[in-house]
């Protein structure tokens, strides 16, 4: 299985389950997650959603091989469905992050409500290193959350940063020892599940009301650049270099 989905005690748990490929996300996995969120939204028994990975890795982000073979096209592609359902979820969403959270693995956290990180978590948005640009509103949400200069450092250089730094930036709520992460995040989800669902829904909607109006235009602008860049020579060089286990050479591109 590539994504394990489990519903119990009012919590829908969506777990990345592809450890041999560092939980890199394929189109099939995006579709499974998009459908799971939609199902969780419809099911009155579900009162909170929880994303998690493995103790050693949250996710290596988009599967680069999948990206090369079948770049996502348009608003109906699985990755767009996933991010749309996540960002529009009316129920509270928690993420528990241990190990690397690369690319969309960090971007998706900007759309979650509560984020808990293990002390081994490493966050990165290496879009420029891949010849790409930010997506799904990270170019707007990260500067808003962390301030322009801190966001610029993460988005322009694309280097990984620690759980402690993510905490200072406001990207995570709390850092825990890796062995305590899953039980803590679950306890938070159970606490949410015990509260009146309508209060949670309306509180979340109120907090997100400005975003709902402004983000669609940002996401559309990012997407138009991103999809063009995905098939450009810079990205091809970066992806090929990754699989050839060498450093990418961008010197020939202006
Ligand atoms: N897409 C496809 N395969 C991936 C992948 C990805 N995003 N990330 C890792 N893998 C595969 C590797 O190719 C390798 O496969 P192999 O065993 O068949 O050679 C396997 O997963 C293990 O990866 P490896 O790089 O050896 O693990 P690591 O522990 O040294 O490093 C990461 C872990 C996550 C830091 C590193 O794999 C990485 O940087 N991945 C790419 C992240 C990325 O650029 N994502 C896209 C963002 S848009």
Short mmCIF file of C-alpha atoms and ligand atoms in Angstrom, two decimals:
data_model
loop_
_atom_site.label_atom_id
_atom_site.label_comp_id
_atom_site.label_asym_id
_atom_site.label_seq_id
_atom_site.Cartn_x
_atom_site.Cartn_y
_atom_site.Cartn_z
CA UNK A 1 0.00 0.00 0.00
CA UNK A 2 1.18 3.54 -0.66
CA UNK A 3 -1.24 5.40 1.58
CA UNK A 4 -2.88 3.78 4.60
CA UNK A 5 -6.29 5.19 5.46
CA UNK A 6 -8.01 4.44 8.74
CA UNK A 7 -11.13 5.77 10.42
CA UNK A 8 -11.66 5.27 14.15
CA UNK A 9 -12.71 7.24 17.23
CA UNK A 10 -13.83 10.21 15.13
CA UNK A 11 -10.41 10.58 13.48
CA UNK A 12 -9.55 9.95 9.84
CA UNK A 13 -5.86 9.02 9.70
CA UNK A 14 -4.07 9.34 6.36
CA UNK A 15 -0.61 7.81 6.53
CA UNK A 16 2.09 7.90 3.85
CA UNK A 17 3.09 4.27 3.45
CA UNK A 18 5.81 3.96 0.83
CA UNK A 19 8.91 3.85 2.97
CA UNK A 20 11.16 2.25 0.32
CA UNK A 21 10.79 5.42 -1.79
CA UNK A 22 10.83 7.76 1.22
CA UNK A 23 7.04 8.14 0.91
CA UNK A 24 7.43 10.01 -2.42
CA UNK A 25 3.91 10.78 -3.64
CA UNK A 26 2.61 9.41 -6.95
CA UNK A 27 -0.56 10.48 -8.79
CA UNK A 28 -2.28 7.35 -7.46
CA UNK A 29 -1.42 8.36 -3.89
CA UNK A 30 -2.69 11.92 -4.45
CA UNK A 31 -5.97 10.52 -5.73
CA UNK A 32 -6.33 8.19 -2.73
CA UNK A 33 -5.73 11.11 -0.36
CA UNK A 34 -8.04 13.48 -2.26
CA UNK A 35 -10.82 10.87 -2.11
CA UNK A 36 -10.15 10.14 1.57
CA UNK A 37 -10.47 13.83 2.49
CA UNK A 38 -13.70 14.12 0.48
CA UNK A 39 -15.05 11.03 2.23
CA UNK A 40 -14.00 12.43 5.62
CA UNK A 41 -15.82 15.67 4.87
CA UNK A 42 -19.03 13.78 4.07
CA UNK A 43 -18.87 11.35 6.99
CA UNK A 44 -20.42 12.84 10.15
CA UNK A 45 -18.50 10.32 12.26
CA UNK A 46 -15.22 11.98 11.19
CA UNK A 47 -14.48 15.03 13.36
CA UNK A 48 -10.77 15.55 12.68
CA UNK A 49 -8.20 14.51 10.07
CA UNK A 50 -4.65 13.46 10.86
CA UNK A 51 -1.78 13.16 8.38
CA UNK A 52 1.29 11.22 9.35
CA UNK A 53 4.28 9.46 7.83
CA UNK A 54 6.85 7.09 9.29
CA UNK A 55 9.18 7.86 12.23
CA UNK A 56 12.06 8.25 9.75
CA UNK A 57 10.30 10.13 6.94
CA UNK A 58 7.14 12.18 6.43
CA UNK A 59 7.41 12.42 2.65
CA UNK A 60 10.06 13.11 -0.01
CA UNK A 61 7.41 15.13 -1.86
CA UNK A 62 6.28 14.55 -5.41
CA UNK A 63 7.57 11.37 -6.98
CA UNK A 64 10.09 12.81 -9.42
CA UNK A 65 9.79 9.88 -11.81
CA UNK A 66 6.01 10.36 -11.95
CA UNK A 67 6.58 14.09 -12.52
CA UNK A 68 8.84 13.34 -15.49
CA UNK A 69 6.55 10.75 -17.07
CA UNK A 70 3.13 12.26 -16.39
CA UNK A 71 3.35 15.90 -15.35
CA UNK A 72 0.06 16.98 -13.73
CA UNK A 73 -2.20 18.87 -16.10
CA UNK A 74 -5.05 21.09 -15.03
CA UNK A 75 -7.37 21.46 -12.10
CA UNK A 76 -8.64 17.87 -12.27
CA UNK A 77 -5.22 16.27 -11.84
CA UNK A 78 -4.88 14.22 -8.64
CA UNK A 79 -2.41 16.62 -6.99
CA UNK A 80 -4.77 19.57 -7.53
CA UNK A 81 -7.73 17.58 -6.23
CA UNK A 82 -5.70 16.65 -3.14
CA UNK A 83 -4.54 20.19 -2.40
CA UNK A 84 -7.97 21.66 -3.14
CA UNK A 85 -9.69 19.21 -0.80
CA UNK A 86 -7.06 19.79 1.87
CA UNK A 87 -7.13 23.57 1.68
CA UNK A 88 -10.94 23.64 1.61
CA UNK A 89 -11.49 21.05 4.34
CA UNK A 90 -14.08 22.32 6.81
CA UNK A 91 -12.96 19.90 9.54
CA UNK A 92 -9.75 20.44 11.51
CA UNK A 93 -6.62 18.91 9.98
CA UNK A 94 -3.55 17.92 12.01
CA UNK A 95 -0.16 16.87 10.63
CA UNK A 96 2.45 14.90 12.57
CA UNK A 97 5.83 15.26 10.87
CA UNK A 98 8.93 13.17 11.54
CA UNK A 99 11.98 13.05 9.27
CA UNK A 100 12.12 14.87 5.92
CA UNK A 101 9.06 16.77 4.66
CA UNK A 102 10.11 17.83 1.17
CA UNK A 103 8.33 20.07 -1.35
CA UNK A 104 4.62 19.45 -1.15
CA UNK A 105 5.35 17.69 2.15
CA UNK A 106 6.06 21.13 3.61
CA UNK A 107 3.65 23.07 1.38
CA UNK A 108 0.69 20.97 2.56
CA UNK A 109 1.46 21.93 6.18
CA UNK A 110 0.62 25.55 5.37
CA UNK A 111 -2.95 24.35 4.79
CA UNK A 112 -3.20 22.23 7.96
CA UNK A 113 -4.56 23.65 11.21
CA UNK A 114 -2.18 22.09 13.72
CA UNK A 115 1.32 20.83 12.92
CA UNK A 116 3.43 18.78 15.34
CA UNK A 117 7.02 17.93 14.53
CA UNK A 118 9.45 15.36 15.85
CA UNK A 119 12.92 16.59 16.70
CA UNK A 120 14.25 14.71 13.64
CA UNK A 121 11.92 16.58 11.23
CA UNK A 122 13.57 18.40 8.30
CA UNK A 123 11.48 20.76 6.22
CA UNK A 124 12.34 21.95 2.71
CA UNK A 125 10.82 23.57 -0.33
CA UNK A 126 13.59 22.95 -2.89
CA UNK A 127 11.65 24.34 -5.85
CA UNK A 128 14.44 26.55 -7.20
CA UNK A 129 16.91 23.67 -6.86
CA UNK A 130 14.60 21.70 -9.16
CA UNK A 131 14.09 24.51 -11.68
CA UNK A 132 10.54 25.02 -10.38
CA UNK A 133 8.67 27.66 -8.37
CA UNK A 134 6.44 27.59 -5.27
CA UNK A 135 2.95 26.13 -5.60
CA UNK A 136 -0.39 25.92 -3.80
CA UNK A 137 -0.06 29.39 -2.28
CA UNK A 138 3.24 28.80 -0.48
CA UNK A 139 4.59 31.98 -2.14
CA UNK A 140 1.91 33.91 -0.22
CA UNK A 141 1.38 31.86 2.94
CA UNK A 142 5.02 31.41 3.94
CA UNK A 143 5.92 35.15 3.88
CA UNK A 144 2.68 35.84 5.75
CA UNK A 145 3.56 33.26 8.39
CA UNK A 146 7.30 33.72 8.77
CA UNK A 147 8.00 37.24 7.45
CA UNK A 148 9.44 38.05 4.04
CA UNK A 149 13.15 37.52 4.71
CA UNK A 150 12.81 34.16 6.43
CA UNK A 151 10.43 32.98 3.69
CA UNK A 152 12.78 34.25 0.99
CA UNK A 153 15.66 32.28 2.48
CA UNK A 154 13.62 29.07 2.44
CA UNK A 155 12.03 29.60 -0.99
CA UNK A 156 14.98 31.09 -2.89
CA UNK A 157 17.72 28.82 -1.56
CA UNK A 158 15.46 25.83 -0.97
CA UNK A 159 17.64 24.45 1.82
CA UNK A 160 16.29 22.13 4.51
CA UNK A 161 15.62 23.52 7.98
CA UNK A 162 15.11 21.98 11.41
CA UNK A 163 12.01 21.45 13.53
CA UNK A 164 13.28 24.09 15.96
CA UNK A 165 13.55 26.65 13.14
CA UNK A 166 10.11 25.67 11.86
CA UNK A 167 8.78 26.30 15.36
CA UNK A 168 10.33 29.79 15.43
CA UNK A 169 8.83 30.50 12.01
CA UNK A 170 5.35 29.56 13.17
CA UNK A 171 5.14 26.59 10.80
CA UNK A 172 4.77 24.06 13.63
CA UNK A 173 2.96 24.20 16.97
CA UNK A 174 5.29 22.02 19.02
CA UNK A 175 8.44 19.92 18.73
CA UNK A 176 8.51 16.53 20.43
CA UNK A 177 10.89 13.59 20.77
CA UNK A 178 10.27 11.30 17.79
CA UNK A 179 8.95 8.50 20.02
CA UNK A 180 6.25 10.77 21.46
CA UNK A 181 5.02 12.40 18.25
CA UNK A 182 2.32 9.94 17.14
CA UNK A 183 0.65 9.63 20.54
CA UNK A 184 0.72 13.40 21.12
CA UNK A 185 -0.80 14.17 17.71
CA UNK A 186 -3.46 11.52 18.27
CA UNK A 187 -4.32 12.96 21.68
CA UNK A 188 -4.75 16.41 20.06
CA UNK A 189 -7.00 14.88 17.39
CA UNK A 190 -9.09 13.14 20.07
CA UNK A 191 -9.40 16.45 21.94
CA UNK A 192 -10.73 18.09 18.78
CA UNK A 193 -13.06 15.16 18.10
CA UNK A 194 -14.64 15.65 21.54
CA UNK A 195 -15.56 19.29 20.84
CA UNK A 196 -18.76 20.46 19.09
CA UNK A 197 -18.15 19.91 15.37
CA UNK A 198 -20.14 23.01 14.40
CA UNK A 199 -18.01 25.26 16.64
CA UNK A 200 -14.84 23.89 15.08
CA UNK A 201 -16.19 24.30 11.56
CA UNK A 202 -17.31 27.88 12.06
CA UNK A 203 -14.16 28.89 13.96
CA UNK A 204 -12.00 27.49 11.16
CA UNK A 205 -14.10 29.15 8.48
CA UNK A 206 -13.82 32.53 10.24
CA UNK A 207 -10.02 32.25 10.54
CA UNK A 208 -9.69 31.33 6.86
CA UNK A 209 -12.20 33.80 5.41
CA UNK A 210 -9.59 36.22 4.03
CA UNK A 211 -7.55 33.37 2.52
CA UNK A 212 -10.60 31.93 0.81
CA UNK A 213 -10.97 35.18 -1.11
CA UNK A 214 -7.32 35.80 -2.01
CA UNK A 215 -5.63 32.42 -2.41
CA UNK A 216 -7.33 31.05 -5.55
CA UNK A 217 -5.74 33.77 -7.70
CA UNK A 218 -2.30 33.12 -6.16
CA UNK A 219 -2.63 29.38 -6.70
CA UNK A 220 -3.67 29.89 -10.34
CA UNK A 221 -0.72 32.19 -11.03
CA UNK A 222 1.76 29.80 -9.37
CA UNK A 223 0.26 26.87 -11.29
CA UNK A 224 0.64 28.54 -14.67
CA UNK A 225 4.38 29.03 -14.03
CA UNK A 226 4.85 25.66 -12.33
CA UNK A 227 3.33 23.57 -15.11
CA UNK A 228 5.41 25.34 -17.77
CA UNK A 229 8.58 24.93 -15.69
CA UNK A 230 7.93 21.24 -15.08
CA UNK A 231 8.66 20.37 -18.71
CA UNK A 232 11.46 22.94 -19.18
CA UNK A 233 15.11 21.86 -19.53
CA UNK A 234 16.11 23.13 -16.06
CA UNK A 235 13.67 20.74 -14.33
CA UNK A 236 14.67 17.87 -16.63
CA UNK A 237 18.32 18.42 -15.68
CA UNK A 238 17.45 18.56 -11.96
CA UNK A 239 15.30 15.41 -11.99
CA UNK A 240 17.79 13.46 -14.11
CA UNK A 241 20.64 14.54 -11.81
CA UNK A 242 18.68 13.28 -8.78
CA UNK A 243 18.23 9.81 -10.25
CA UNK A 244 21.85 9.76 -11.50
CA UNK A 245 22.89 10.71 -7.94
CA UNK A 246 24.90 13.73 -9.11
CA UNK A 247 24.74 17.50 -8.61
CA UNK A 248 22.57 19.32 -11.17
CA UNK A 249 24.41 21.65 -13.58
CA UNK A 250 22.37 24.77 -14.35
CA UNK A 251 25.31 26.74 -15.80
CA UNK A 252 24.09 26.39 -19.39
CA UNK A 253 20.67 27.95 -18.66
CA UNK A 254 20.25 31.72 -18.47
N1 LIG B 1 10.75 10.74 -6.14
C1 LIG B 1 11.05 9.50 -6.54
N2 LIG B 1 11.88 8.70 -5.84
C2 LIG B 1 12.39 9.18 -4.71
C3 LIG B 1 12.11 10.47 -4.24
C4 LIG B 1 11.23 11.27 -5.00
N3 LIG B 1 10.87 12.50 -4.62
N4 LIG B 1 12.77 10.67 -3.07
C5 LIG B 1 13.44 9.55 -2.82
N5 LIG B 1 13.23 8.64 -3.79
C6 LIG B 1 13.78 7.28 -3.91
C7 LIG B 1 15.25 7.33 -4.32
O1 LIG B 1 15.38 7.40 -5.73
C8 LIG B 1 15.74 6.01 -3.74
O2 LIG B 1 15.32 4.97 -4.60
P1 LIG B 1 16.30 3.71 -4.88
O3 LIG B 1 16.45 3.05 -3.53
O4 LIG B 1 15.53 2.89 -5.86
O5 LIG B 1 17.60 4.29 -5.39
C9 LIG B 1 14.93 5.86 -2.45
O6 LIG B 1 13.78 6.68 -2.61
C10 LIG B 1 15.69 6.32 -1.22
O7 LIG B 1 16.08 7.68 -1.43
P2 LIG B 1 17.49 8.27 -0.95
O8 LIG B 1 17.71 9.58 -1.64
O9 LIG B 1 18.55 7.23 -1.11
O10 LIG B 1 17.21 8.49 0.62
P3 LIG B 1 17.98 9.47 1.63
O11 LIG B 1 17.56 9.04 2.99
O12 LIG B 1 19.43 9.54 1.32
O13 LIG B 1 17.36 10.93 1.36
C11 LIG B 1 15.59 12.49 0.89
C12 LIG B 1 15.99 11.20 1.62
C13 LIG B 1 14.09 12.65 1.03
C14 LIG B 1 16.31 13.69 1.57
C15 LIG B 1 16.02 12.41 -0.60
O14 LIG B 1 15.54 11.18 -1.09
C16 LIG B 1 15.51 13.51 -1.48
O15 LIG B 1 16.02 14.61 -1.44
N6 LIG B 1 14.52 13.19 -2.33
C17 LIG B 1 14.05 14.08 -3.37
C18 LIG B 1 13.18 15.13 -2.78
C19 LIG B 1 12.60 16.04 -3.85
O16 LIG B 1 13.30 16.70 -4.57
N7 LIG B 1 11.27 16.03 -3.93
C20 LIG B 1 10.52 16.78 -4.90
C21 LIG B 1 10.10 18.08 -4.33
S1 LIG B 1 9.06 18.98 -5.46
#
